[in-house]
Tab-separated table of C-alpha atoms and ligand atoms in Angstrom:
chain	number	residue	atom	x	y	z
A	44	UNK	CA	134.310	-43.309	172.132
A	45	UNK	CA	131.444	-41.175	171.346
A	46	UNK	CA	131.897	-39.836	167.344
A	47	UNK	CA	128.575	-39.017	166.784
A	48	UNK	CA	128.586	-35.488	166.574
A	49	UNK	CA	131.695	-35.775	164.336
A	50	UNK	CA	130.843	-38.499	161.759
A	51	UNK	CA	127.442	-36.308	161.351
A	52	UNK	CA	129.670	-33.485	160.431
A	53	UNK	CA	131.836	-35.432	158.703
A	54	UNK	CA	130.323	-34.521	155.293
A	55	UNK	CA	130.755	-30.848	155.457
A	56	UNK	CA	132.822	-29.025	152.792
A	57	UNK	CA	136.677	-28.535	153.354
A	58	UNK	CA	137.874	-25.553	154.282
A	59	UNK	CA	138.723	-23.540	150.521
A	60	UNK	CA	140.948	-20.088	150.693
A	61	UNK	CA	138.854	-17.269	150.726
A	62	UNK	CA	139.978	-13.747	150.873
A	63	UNK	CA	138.380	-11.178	152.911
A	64	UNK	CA	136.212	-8.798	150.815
A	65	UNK	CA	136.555	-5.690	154.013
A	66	UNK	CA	139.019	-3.276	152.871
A	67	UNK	CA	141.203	-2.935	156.074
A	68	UNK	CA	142.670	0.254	155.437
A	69	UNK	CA	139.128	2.372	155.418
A	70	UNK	CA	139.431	1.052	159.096
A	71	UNK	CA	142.268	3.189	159.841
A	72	UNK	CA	140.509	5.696	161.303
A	73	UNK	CA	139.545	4.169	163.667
A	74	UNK	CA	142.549	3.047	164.867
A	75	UNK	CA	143.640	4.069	168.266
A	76	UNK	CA	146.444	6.270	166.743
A	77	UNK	CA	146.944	9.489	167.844
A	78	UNK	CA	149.047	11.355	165.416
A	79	UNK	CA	146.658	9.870	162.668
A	80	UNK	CA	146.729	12.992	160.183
A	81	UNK	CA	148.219	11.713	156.736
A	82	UNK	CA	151.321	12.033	155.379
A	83	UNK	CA	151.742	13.947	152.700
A	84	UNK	CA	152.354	12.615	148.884
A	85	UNK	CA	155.737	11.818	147.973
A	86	UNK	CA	157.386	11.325	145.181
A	87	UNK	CA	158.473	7.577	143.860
A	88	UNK	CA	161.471	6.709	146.429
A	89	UNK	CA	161.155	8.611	148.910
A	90	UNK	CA	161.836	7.972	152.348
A	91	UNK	CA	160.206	9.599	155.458
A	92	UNK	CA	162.436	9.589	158.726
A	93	UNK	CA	160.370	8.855	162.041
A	94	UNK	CA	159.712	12.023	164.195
A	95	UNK	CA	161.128	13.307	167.632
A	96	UNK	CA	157.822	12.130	169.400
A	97	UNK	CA	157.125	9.188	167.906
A	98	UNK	CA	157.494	6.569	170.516
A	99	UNK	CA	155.070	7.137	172.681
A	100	UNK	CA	153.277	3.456	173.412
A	101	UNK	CA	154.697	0.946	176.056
A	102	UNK	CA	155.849	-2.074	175.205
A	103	UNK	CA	155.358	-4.596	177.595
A	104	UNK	CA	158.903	-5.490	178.773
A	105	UNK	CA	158.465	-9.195	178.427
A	106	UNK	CA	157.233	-8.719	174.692
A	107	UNK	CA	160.366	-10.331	173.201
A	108	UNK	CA	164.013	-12.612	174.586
A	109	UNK	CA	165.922	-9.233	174.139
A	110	UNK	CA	164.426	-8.229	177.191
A	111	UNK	CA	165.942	-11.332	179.231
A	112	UNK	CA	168.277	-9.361	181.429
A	113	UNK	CA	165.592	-7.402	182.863
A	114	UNK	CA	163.220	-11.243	183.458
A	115	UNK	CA	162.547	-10.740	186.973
A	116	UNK	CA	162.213	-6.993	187.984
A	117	UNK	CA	159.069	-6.262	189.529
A	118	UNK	CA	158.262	-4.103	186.524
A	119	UNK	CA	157.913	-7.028	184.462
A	120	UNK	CA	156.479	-9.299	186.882
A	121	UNK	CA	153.948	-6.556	186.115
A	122	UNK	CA	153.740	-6.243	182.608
A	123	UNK	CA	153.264	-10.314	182.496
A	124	UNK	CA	150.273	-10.304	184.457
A	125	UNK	CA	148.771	-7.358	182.375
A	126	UNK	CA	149.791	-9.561	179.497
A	127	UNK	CA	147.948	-12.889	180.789
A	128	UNK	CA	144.605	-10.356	182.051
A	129	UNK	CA	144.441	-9.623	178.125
A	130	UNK	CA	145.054	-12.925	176.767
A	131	UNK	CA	142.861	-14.245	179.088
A	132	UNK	CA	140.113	-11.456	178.041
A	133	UNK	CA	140.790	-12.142	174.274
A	134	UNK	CA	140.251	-15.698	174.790
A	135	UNK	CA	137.111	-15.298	176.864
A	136	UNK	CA	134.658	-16.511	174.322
A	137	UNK	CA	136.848	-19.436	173.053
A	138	UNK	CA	136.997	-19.829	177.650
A	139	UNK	CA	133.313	-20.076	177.488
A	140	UNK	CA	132.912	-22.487	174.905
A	141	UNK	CA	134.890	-25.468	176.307
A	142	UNK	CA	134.562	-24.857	180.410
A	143	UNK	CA	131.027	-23.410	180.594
A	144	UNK	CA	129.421	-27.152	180.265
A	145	UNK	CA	131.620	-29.093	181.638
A	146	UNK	CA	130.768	-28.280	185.211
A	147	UNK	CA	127.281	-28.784	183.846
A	148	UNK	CA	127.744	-32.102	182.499
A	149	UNK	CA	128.762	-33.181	185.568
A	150	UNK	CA	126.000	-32.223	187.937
A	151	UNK	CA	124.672	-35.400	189.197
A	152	UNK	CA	127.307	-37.929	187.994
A	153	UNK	CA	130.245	-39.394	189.042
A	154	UNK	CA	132.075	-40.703	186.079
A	155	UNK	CA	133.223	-39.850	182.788
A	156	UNK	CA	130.613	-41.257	180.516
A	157	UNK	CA	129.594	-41.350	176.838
A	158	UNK	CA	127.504	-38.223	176.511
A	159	UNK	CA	129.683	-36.090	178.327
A	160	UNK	CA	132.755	-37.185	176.098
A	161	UNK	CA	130.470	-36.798	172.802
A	162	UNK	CA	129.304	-32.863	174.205
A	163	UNK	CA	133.288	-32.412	175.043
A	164	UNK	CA	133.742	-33.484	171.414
A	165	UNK	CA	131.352	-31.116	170.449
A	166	UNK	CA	132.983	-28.712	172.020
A	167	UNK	CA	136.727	-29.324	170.716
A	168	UNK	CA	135.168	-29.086	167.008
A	169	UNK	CA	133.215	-25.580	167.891
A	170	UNK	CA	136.032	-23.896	169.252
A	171	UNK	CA	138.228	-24.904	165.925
A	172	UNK	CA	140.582	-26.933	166.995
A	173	UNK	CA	139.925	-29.235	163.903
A	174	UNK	CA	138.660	-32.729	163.757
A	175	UNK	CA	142.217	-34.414	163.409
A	176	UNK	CA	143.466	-32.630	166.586
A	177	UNK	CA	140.044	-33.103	168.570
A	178	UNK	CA	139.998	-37.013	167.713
A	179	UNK	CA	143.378	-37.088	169.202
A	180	UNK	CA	142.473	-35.130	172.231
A	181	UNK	CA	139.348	-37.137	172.618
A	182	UNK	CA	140.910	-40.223	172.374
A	183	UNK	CA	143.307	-39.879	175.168
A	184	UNK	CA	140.921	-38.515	177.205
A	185	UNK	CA	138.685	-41.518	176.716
A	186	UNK	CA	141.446	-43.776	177.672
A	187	UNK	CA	141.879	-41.829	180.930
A	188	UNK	CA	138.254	-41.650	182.337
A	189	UNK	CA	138.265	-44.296	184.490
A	190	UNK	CA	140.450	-41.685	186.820
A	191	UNK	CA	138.302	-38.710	185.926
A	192	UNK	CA	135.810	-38.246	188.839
A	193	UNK	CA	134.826	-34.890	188.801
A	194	UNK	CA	134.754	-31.419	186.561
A	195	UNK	CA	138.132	-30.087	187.763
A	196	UNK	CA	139.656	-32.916	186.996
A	197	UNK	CA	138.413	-33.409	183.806
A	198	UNK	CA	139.168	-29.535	182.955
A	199	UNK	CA	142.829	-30.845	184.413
A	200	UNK	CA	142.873	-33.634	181.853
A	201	UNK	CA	141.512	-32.083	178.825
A	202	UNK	CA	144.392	-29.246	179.451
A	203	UNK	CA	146.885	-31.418	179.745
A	204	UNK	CA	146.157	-33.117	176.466
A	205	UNK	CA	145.641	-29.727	174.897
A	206	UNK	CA	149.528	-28.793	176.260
A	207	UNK	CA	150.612	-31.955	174.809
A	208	UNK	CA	150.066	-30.921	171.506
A	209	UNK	CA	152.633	-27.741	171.695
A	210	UNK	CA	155.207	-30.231	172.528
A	211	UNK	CA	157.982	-30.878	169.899
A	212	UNK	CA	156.747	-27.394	168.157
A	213	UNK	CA	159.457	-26.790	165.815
A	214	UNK	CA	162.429	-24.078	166.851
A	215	UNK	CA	161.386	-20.693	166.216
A	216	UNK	CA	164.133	-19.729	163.465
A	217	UNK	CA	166.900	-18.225	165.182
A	218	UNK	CA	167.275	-14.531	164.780
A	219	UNK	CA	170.808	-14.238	163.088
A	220	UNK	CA	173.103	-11.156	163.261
A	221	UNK	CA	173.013	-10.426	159.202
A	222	UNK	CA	172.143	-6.760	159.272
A	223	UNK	CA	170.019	-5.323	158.090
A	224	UNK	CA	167.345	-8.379	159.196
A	225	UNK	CA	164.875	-9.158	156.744
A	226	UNK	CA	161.150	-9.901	157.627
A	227	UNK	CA	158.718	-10.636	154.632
A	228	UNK	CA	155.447	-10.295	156.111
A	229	UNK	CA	152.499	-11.939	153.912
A	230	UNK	CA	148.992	-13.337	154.334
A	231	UNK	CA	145.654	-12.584	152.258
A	232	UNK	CA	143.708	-9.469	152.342
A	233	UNK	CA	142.519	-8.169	156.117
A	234	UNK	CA	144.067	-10.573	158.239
A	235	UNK	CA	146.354	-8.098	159.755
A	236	UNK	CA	149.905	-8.054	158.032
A	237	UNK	CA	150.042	-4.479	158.156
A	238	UNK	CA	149.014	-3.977	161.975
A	239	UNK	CA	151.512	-6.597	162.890
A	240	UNK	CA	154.320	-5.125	161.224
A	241	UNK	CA	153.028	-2.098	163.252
A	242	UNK	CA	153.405	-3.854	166.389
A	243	UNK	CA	157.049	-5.208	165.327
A	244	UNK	CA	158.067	-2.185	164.391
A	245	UNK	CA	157.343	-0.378	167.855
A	246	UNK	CA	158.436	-3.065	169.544
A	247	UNK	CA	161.924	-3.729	167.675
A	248	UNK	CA	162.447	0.217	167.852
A	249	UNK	CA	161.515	0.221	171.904
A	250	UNK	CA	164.447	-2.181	172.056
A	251	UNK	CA	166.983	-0.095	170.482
A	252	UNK	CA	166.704	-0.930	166.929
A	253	UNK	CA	166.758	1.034	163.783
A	254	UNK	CA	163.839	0.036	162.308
A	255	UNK	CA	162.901	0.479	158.161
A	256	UNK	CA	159.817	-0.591	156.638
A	257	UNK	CA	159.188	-1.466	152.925
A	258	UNK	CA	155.630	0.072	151.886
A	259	UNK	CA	155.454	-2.883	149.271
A	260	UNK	CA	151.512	-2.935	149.356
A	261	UNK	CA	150.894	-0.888	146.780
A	262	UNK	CA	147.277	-1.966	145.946
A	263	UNK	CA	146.183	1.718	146.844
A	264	UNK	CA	147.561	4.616	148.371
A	265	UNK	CA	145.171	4.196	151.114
A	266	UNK	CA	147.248	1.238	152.331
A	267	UNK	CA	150.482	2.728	152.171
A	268	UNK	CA	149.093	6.160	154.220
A	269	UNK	CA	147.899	3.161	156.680
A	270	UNK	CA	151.776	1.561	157.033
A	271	UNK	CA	152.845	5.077	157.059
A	272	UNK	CA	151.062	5.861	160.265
A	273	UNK	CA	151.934	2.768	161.790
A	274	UNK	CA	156.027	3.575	160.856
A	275	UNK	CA	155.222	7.083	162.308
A	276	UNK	CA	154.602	6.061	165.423
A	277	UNK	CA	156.740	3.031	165.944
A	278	UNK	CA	159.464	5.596	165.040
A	279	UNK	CA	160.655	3.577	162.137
A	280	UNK	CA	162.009	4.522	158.563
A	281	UNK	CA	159.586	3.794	156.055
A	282	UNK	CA	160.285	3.438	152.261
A	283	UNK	CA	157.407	4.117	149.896
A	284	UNK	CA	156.552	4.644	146.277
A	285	UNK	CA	153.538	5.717	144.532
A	286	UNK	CA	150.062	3.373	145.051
A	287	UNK	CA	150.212	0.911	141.755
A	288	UNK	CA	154.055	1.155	141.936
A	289	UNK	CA	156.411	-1.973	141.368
A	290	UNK	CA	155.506	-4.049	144.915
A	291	UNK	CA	159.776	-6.115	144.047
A	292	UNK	CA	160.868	-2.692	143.029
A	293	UNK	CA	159.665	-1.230	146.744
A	294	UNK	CA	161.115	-4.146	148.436
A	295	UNK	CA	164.784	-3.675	146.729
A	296	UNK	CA	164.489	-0.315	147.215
A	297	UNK	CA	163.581	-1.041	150.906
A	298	UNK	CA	166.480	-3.334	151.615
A	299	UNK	CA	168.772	-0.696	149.593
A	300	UNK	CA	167.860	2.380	152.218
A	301	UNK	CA	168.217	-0.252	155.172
A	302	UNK	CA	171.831	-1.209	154.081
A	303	UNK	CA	173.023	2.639	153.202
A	304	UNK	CA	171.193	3.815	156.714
A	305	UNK	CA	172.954	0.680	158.656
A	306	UNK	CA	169.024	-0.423	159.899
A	307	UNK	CA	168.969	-3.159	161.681
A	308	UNK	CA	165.599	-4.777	160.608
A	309	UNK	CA	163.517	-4.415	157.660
A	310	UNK	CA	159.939	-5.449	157.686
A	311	UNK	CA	158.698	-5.361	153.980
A	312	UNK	CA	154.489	-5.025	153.825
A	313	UNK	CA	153.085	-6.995	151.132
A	314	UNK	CA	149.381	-7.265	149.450
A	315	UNK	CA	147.093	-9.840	150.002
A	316	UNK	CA	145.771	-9.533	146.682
A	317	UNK	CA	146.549	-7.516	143.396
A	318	UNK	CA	145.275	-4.531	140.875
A	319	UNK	CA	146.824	-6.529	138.288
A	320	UNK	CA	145.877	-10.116	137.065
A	321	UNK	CA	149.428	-11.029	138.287
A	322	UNK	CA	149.073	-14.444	140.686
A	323	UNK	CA	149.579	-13.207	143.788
A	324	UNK	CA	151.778	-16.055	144.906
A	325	UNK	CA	153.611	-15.031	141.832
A	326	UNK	CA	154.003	-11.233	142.658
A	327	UNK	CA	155.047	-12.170	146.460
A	328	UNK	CA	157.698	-14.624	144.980
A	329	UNK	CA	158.740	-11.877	142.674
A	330	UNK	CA	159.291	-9.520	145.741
A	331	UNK	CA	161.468	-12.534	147.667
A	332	UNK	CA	164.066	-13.230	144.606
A	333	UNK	CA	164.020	-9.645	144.238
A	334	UNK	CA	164.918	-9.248	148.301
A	335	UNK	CA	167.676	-11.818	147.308
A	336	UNK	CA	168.934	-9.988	144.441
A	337	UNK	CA	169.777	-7.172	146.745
A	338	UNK	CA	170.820	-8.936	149.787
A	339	UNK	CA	172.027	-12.472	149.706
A	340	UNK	CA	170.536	-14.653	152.442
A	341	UNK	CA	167.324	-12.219	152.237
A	342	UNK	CA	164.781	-12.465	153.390
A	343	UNK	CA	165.623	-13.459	156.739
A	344	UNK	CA	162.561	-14.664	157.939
A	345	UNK	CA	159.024	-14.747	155.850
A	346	UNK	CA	156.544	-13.984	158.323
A	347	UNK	CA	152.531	-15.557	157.310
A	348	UNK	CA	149.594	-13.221	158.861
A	349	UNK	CA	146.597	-15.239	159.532
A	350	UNK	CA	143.694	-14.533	161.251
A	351	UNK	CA	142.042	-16.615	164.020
A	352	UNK	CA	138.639	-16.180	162.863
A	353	UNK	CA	138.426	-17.273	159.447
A	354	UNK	CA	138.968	-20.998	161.802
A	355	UNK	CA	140.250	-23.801	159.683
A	356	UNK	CA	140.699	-21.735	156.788
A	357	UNK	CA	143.802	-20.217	158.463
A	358	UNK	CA	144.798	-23.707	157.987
A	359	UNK	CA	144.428	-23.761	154.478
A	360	UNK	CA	146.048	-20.404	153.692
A	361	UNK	CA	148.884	-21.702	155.533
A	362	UNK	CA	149.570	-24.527	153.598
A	363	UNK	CA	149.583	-22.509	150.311
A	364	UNK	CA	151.535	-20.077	151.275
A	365	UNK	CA	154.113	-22.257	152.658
A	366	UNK	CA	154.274	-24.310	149.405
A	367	UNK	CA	154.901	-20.962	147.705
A	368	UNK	CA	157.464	-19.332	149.682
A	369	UNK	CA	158.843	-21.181	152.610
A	370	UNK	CA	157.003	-19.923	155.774
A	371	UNK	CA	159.209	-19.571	158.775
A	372	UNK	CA	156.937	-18.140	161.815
A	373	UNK	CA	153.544	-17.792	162.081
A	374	UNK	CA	151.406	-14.741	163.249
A	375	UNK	CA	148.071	-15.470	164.657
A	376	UNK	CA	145.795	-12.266	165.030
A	377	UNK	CA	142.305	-11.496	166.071
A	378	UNK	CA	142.330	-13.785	168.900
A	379	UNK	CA	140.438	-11.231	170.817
A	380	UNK	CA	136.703	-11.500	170.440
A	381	UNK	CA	136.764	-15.225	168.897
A	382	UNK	CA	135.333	-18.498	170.037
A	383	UNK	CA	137.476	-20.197	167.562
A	384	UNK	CA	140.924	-19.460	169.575
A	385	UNK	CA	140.996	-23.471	168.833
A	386	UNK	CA	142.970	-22.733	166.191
A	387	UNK	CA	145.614	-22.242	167.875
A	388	UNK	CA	145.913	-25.669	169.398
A	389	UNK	CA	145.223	-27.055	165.911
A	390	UNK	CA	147.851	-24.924	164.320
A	391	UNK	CA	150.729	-25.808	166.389
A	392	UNK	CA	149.545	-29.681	165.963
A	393	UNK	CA	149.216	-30.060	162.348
A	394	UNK	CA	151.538	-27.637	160.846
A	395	UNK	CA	155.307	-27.510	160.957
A	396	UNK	CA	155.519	-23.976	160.911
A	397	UNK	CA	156.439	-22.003	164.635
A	398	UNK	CA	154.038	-20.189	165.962
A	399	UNK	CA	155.875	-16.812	167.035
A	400	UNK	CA	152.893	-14.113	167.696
A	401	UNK	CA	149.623	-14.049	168.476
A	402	UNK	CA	147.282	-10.879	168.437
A	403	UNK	CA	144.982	-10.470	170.952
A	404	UNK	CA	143.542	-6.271	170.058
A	405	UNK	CA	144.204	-3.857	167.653
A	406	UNK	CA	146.588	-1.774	169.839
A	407	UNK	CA	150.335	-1.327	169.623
A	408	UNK	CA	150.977	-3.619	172.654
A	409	UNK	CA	148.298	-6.044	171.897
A	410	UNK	CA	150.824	-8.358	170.689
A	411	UNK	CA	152.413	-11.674	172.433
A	412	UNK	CA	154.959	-14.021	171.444
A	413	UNK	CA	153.045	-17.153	171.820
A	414	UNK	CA	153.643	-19.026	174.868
A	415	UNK	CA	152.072	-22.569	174.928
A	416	UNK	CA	151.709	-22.576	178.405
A	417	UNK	CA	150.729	-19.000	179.368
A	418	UNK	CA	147.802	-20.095	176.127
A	419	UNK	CA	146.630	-23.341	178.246
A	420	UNK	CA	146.395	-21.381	181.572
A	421	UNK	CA	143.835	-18.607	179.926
A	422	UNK	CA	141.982	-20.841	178.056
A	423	UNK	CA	141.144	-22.802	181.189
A	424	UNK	CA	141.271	-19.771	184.120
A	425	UNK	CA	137.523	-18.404	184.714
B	176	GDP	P1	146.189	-6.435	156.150
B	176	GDP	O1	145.242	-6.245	155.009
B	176	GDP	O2	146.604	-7.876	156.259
B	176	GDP	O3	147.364	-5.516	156.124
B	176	GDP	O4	145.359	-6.137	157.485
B	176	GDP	P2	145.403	-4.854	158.446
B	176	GDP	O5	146.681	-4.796	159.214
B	176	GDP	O6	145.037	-3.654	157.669
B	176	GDP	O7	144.265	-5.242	159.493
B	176	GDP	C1	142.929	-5.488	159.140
B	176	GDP	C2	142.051	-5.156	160.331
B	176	GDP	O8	142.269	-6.094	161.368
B	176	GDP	C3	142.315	-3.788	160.930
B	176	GDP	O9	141.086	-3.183	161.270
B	176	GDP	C4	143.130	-4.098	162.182
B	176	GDP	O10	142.982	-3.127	163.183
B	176	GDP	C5	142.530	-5.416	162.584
B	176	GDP	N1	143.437	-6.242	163.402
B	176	GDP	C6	144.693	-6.614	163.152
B	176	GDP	N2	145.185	-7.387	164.145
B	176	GDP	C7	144.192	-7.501	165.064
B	176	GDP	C8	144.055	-8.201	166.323
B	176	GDP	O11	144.949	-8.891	166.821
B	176	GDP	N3	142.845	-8.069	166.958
B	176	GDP	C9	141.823	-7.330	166.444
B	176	GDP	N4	140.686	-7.268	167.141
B	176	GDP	N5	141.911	-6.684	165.275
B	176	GDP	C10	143.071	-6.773	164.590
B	177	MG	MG1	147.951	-4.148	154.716
C-alpha cells in the first residue's frame, strides 16, 4: 500500500474555520437577475408581497419528490439529462483530476502496481476527499488489484468504492406537514446561504407553495436588498426590517407573518458573521429559541450552507455548527468550477449530517438535490 505521498503530507496544519473576507452582496449585480432594480426602503416590519411577473425561471421538474407524479414524462426525462450535462460540467475540473492519469498510468502495464496506487492516492487527497476517506478508498482498492487489468476497470473499481461511501447516508429529515415549515438556513460569510434560499424559494413557489422569507441578515442593508431580489423573483413574501435591526426579532416576526398569511414554508436568512461583538453561534442560537418561542416545534429543519471550495474546511465549519445548533441537511454550493468536488464524497463519509443540495452555478435552477449516484456517474463520464 503505497502512503508515501500521504505520510509526507501528513504534517500539514488542520483545517481551522476561516470566514470569507469577499462581501457577497457587492456581487449582486452581477447576478443573472433580471428585475434587479432595488427595492425601495421600508420601514421596520414591513412586508413586501411578490409581484404578478415574478416567476419567470424554470425549475427543472425533477428538482424535488413533489414532482413524483410527473417521474417519467418525456419532459422530465428531459430536464434530468439537462440536469446531469450541468453537474457533469460543474464537476469537470474535479473529472479531470482523478480520470485524466489514470489512462496514463496505465500505458504500458498490465497490472495494478505500487506507483500507480500511490499517484491514485495522490489524486484522492487533491481532489479533497480527505485523508480518512482516501485511506479507505485506497485500501480496498489495493486489496482488489490482483483483478484490475486495465484503466476502465480500475476507473470501474475506484467508482465503486467511491459509491460505497454514500451508502447508509442518514435519512434526509422527513418534511412534516406543520405549517408554516420552518427552514433556518446558516453557514459563514459567502458561502451561499442567501442564493440557496433563492433557489428554494423559486423552487418551493414553482410547486405551489406560499413561500415567506425572513430577511434576518441584517449585517447591512446591502444584504437584505440582495434577499429581497431573490424573494422578488421566486415570487415569495419576504419580511424585513431595517439593516442593524434585531436578526431573533426578524425571525419571530417572520414566522408571525407566515402563520397570519397561512404560508406554507418559511426560509429565515441568517449572517455569517456580526456588526456586533455578539458570538455568532450565540446570535444564530438566539434566532432558533426565538423561532421556538413563536412556533413550537420551530424550526423545522436548520439548513448549513457550505461551500465546496474552501475543501476540508467545509468539514470543519460543519462540525461547529452542528455542535451549536443541531444541523439537519446539508447544502453544498460552488461545485461548479472546483477541483475539490471531493468533498462531497468525504462529506457524506465522515459526517452524520444528509446531504440534501448541492450547487452547481449561480442561477435559479442551478440547484440539485444530491443524488449519490447521478454524483458517481459525472465524476467518472468524460
Ligand atoms: P451568503 O453570504 O452565504 O449569503 O452568500 P451569497 O448567497 O451572497 O453568495 C455568495 C456568492 O456565491 C455569490 O456571488 C453567489 O452568486 C455565489 N454562489 C452561491 N452559490 C453558488 C454556486 O452554487 N455556484 C457558484 N458558482 N456560485 C455560487
Ligand atoms: Mg447572505
Amino acid at each position: 500500500m503505497a502512503l508515501k505521498w500521504f505520510k509526507k503530507k501528513k504534517n500539514t496544519k488542520p483545517a481551522d474555520v476561516s470566514v470569507q473576507t469577499e462581501d457577497a452582496t457587492e456581487k449582486m449585480a452581477a447576478l443573472p437577475v433580471s428585475e434587479s432594480e432595488p427595492a425601495s426602503h421600508h420601514e421596520d416590519g414591513e412586508t413586501v408581497p411578490p409581484s404578478e411577473d415574478s416567476r419567470t425561471d424554470p425549475i427543472p421538474a425533477d428538482f424535488g419528490s413533489l414532482n413524483a407524479d410527473a417521474a417519467f414524462s418525456p419532459a422530465v426525462e428531459k430536464d434530468r439529462a439537462t440536469l446531469f450535462s450541468r453537474l457533469k460540467s460543474g464537476l469537470s475540473k474535479t473529472r479531470q483530476i482523478l480520470t485524466t492519469d489514470i489512462d496514463e498510468l496505465f500505458l504500458g502495464k498490465k497490472l495494478v502496481d505500487d506507483d500507480m496506487l500511490e499517484v491514485l492516492e495522490e489524486r484522492l487527497i487533491t481532489a479533497d476527499m480527505g485523508v480518512q476517506t482516501t485511506l479507505a478508498i485506497m485500501d480496498k482498492l489495493s486489496g482488489k488489484r490482483s483483478r484490475i487489468a486495465d484503466a476502465n476497470a480500475l476507473k470501474d473499481a475506484l467508482k465503486a468504492e467511491i459509491l460505497t461511501c454514500f451508502e447508509n447516508l442518514p435519512e434526509l429529515s422527513a418534511s412534516d406537514k406543520t405549517k408554516p415549515h420552518v427552514v433556518m438556513v446558516v453557514g459563514v460569510n459567502g458561502v451561499g446561504k442567501t442564493t440557496t434560499i433563492g433557489k428554494l424559494a423559486a423552487r418551493e413557489s414553482r410547486n405551489g407553495k406560499k413561500v415567506l422569507i425572513a430577511a434576518a441578515d441584517t449585517f447591512r442593508a446591502a444584504a437584505i436588498e440582495q434577499i429581497s431580489i431573490w424573494a422578488k423573483r421566486a415570487g415569495a413574501d419576504i419580511v424585513r426590517h431595517k439593516d442593524n435591526a434585531d436578526p431573533a426579532a426578524v425571525a419571530y416576526d417572520g414566522v408571525d407573518a407566515a402563520i397570519s398569511r397561512g404560508a406554507d414554508i418559511v426560509f429565515v436568512d441568517t449572517a455569517g458573521r456580526l456588526h456586533t461583538k455578539v458570538n455568532l453561534m450565540e446570535e444564530i442560537r438566539k434566532i432558533q429559541r426565538t423561532l421556538a418561542k413563536r412556533l413550537s416545534g420551530a424550526p423545522h429543519e436548520v439548513l448549513l450552507v457550505l461551500d465546496a471550495t474552501t475543501g476540508q474546511n467545509a468539514l470543519a465549519q460543519a462540525k461547529m455548527f452542528d455542535e451549536a445548533l443541531g444541523v439537519t441537511g446539508i447544502a453544498l454550493t460552488k461545485l461548479d468550477g472546483t477541483a475539490k468536488g471531493g468533498i462531497v464524497v468525504s462529506i457524506c463519509d465522515t459526517l452524520k449530517i444528509p446531504l440534501n443540495y448541492i450547487g452547481v452555478g449561480e442561477g435559479v435552477d442551478d440547484l440539485q438535490l444530491f443524488d449519490a449516484n447521478r454524483f458517481v456517474d459525472a465524476l467518472f463520464q468524460g
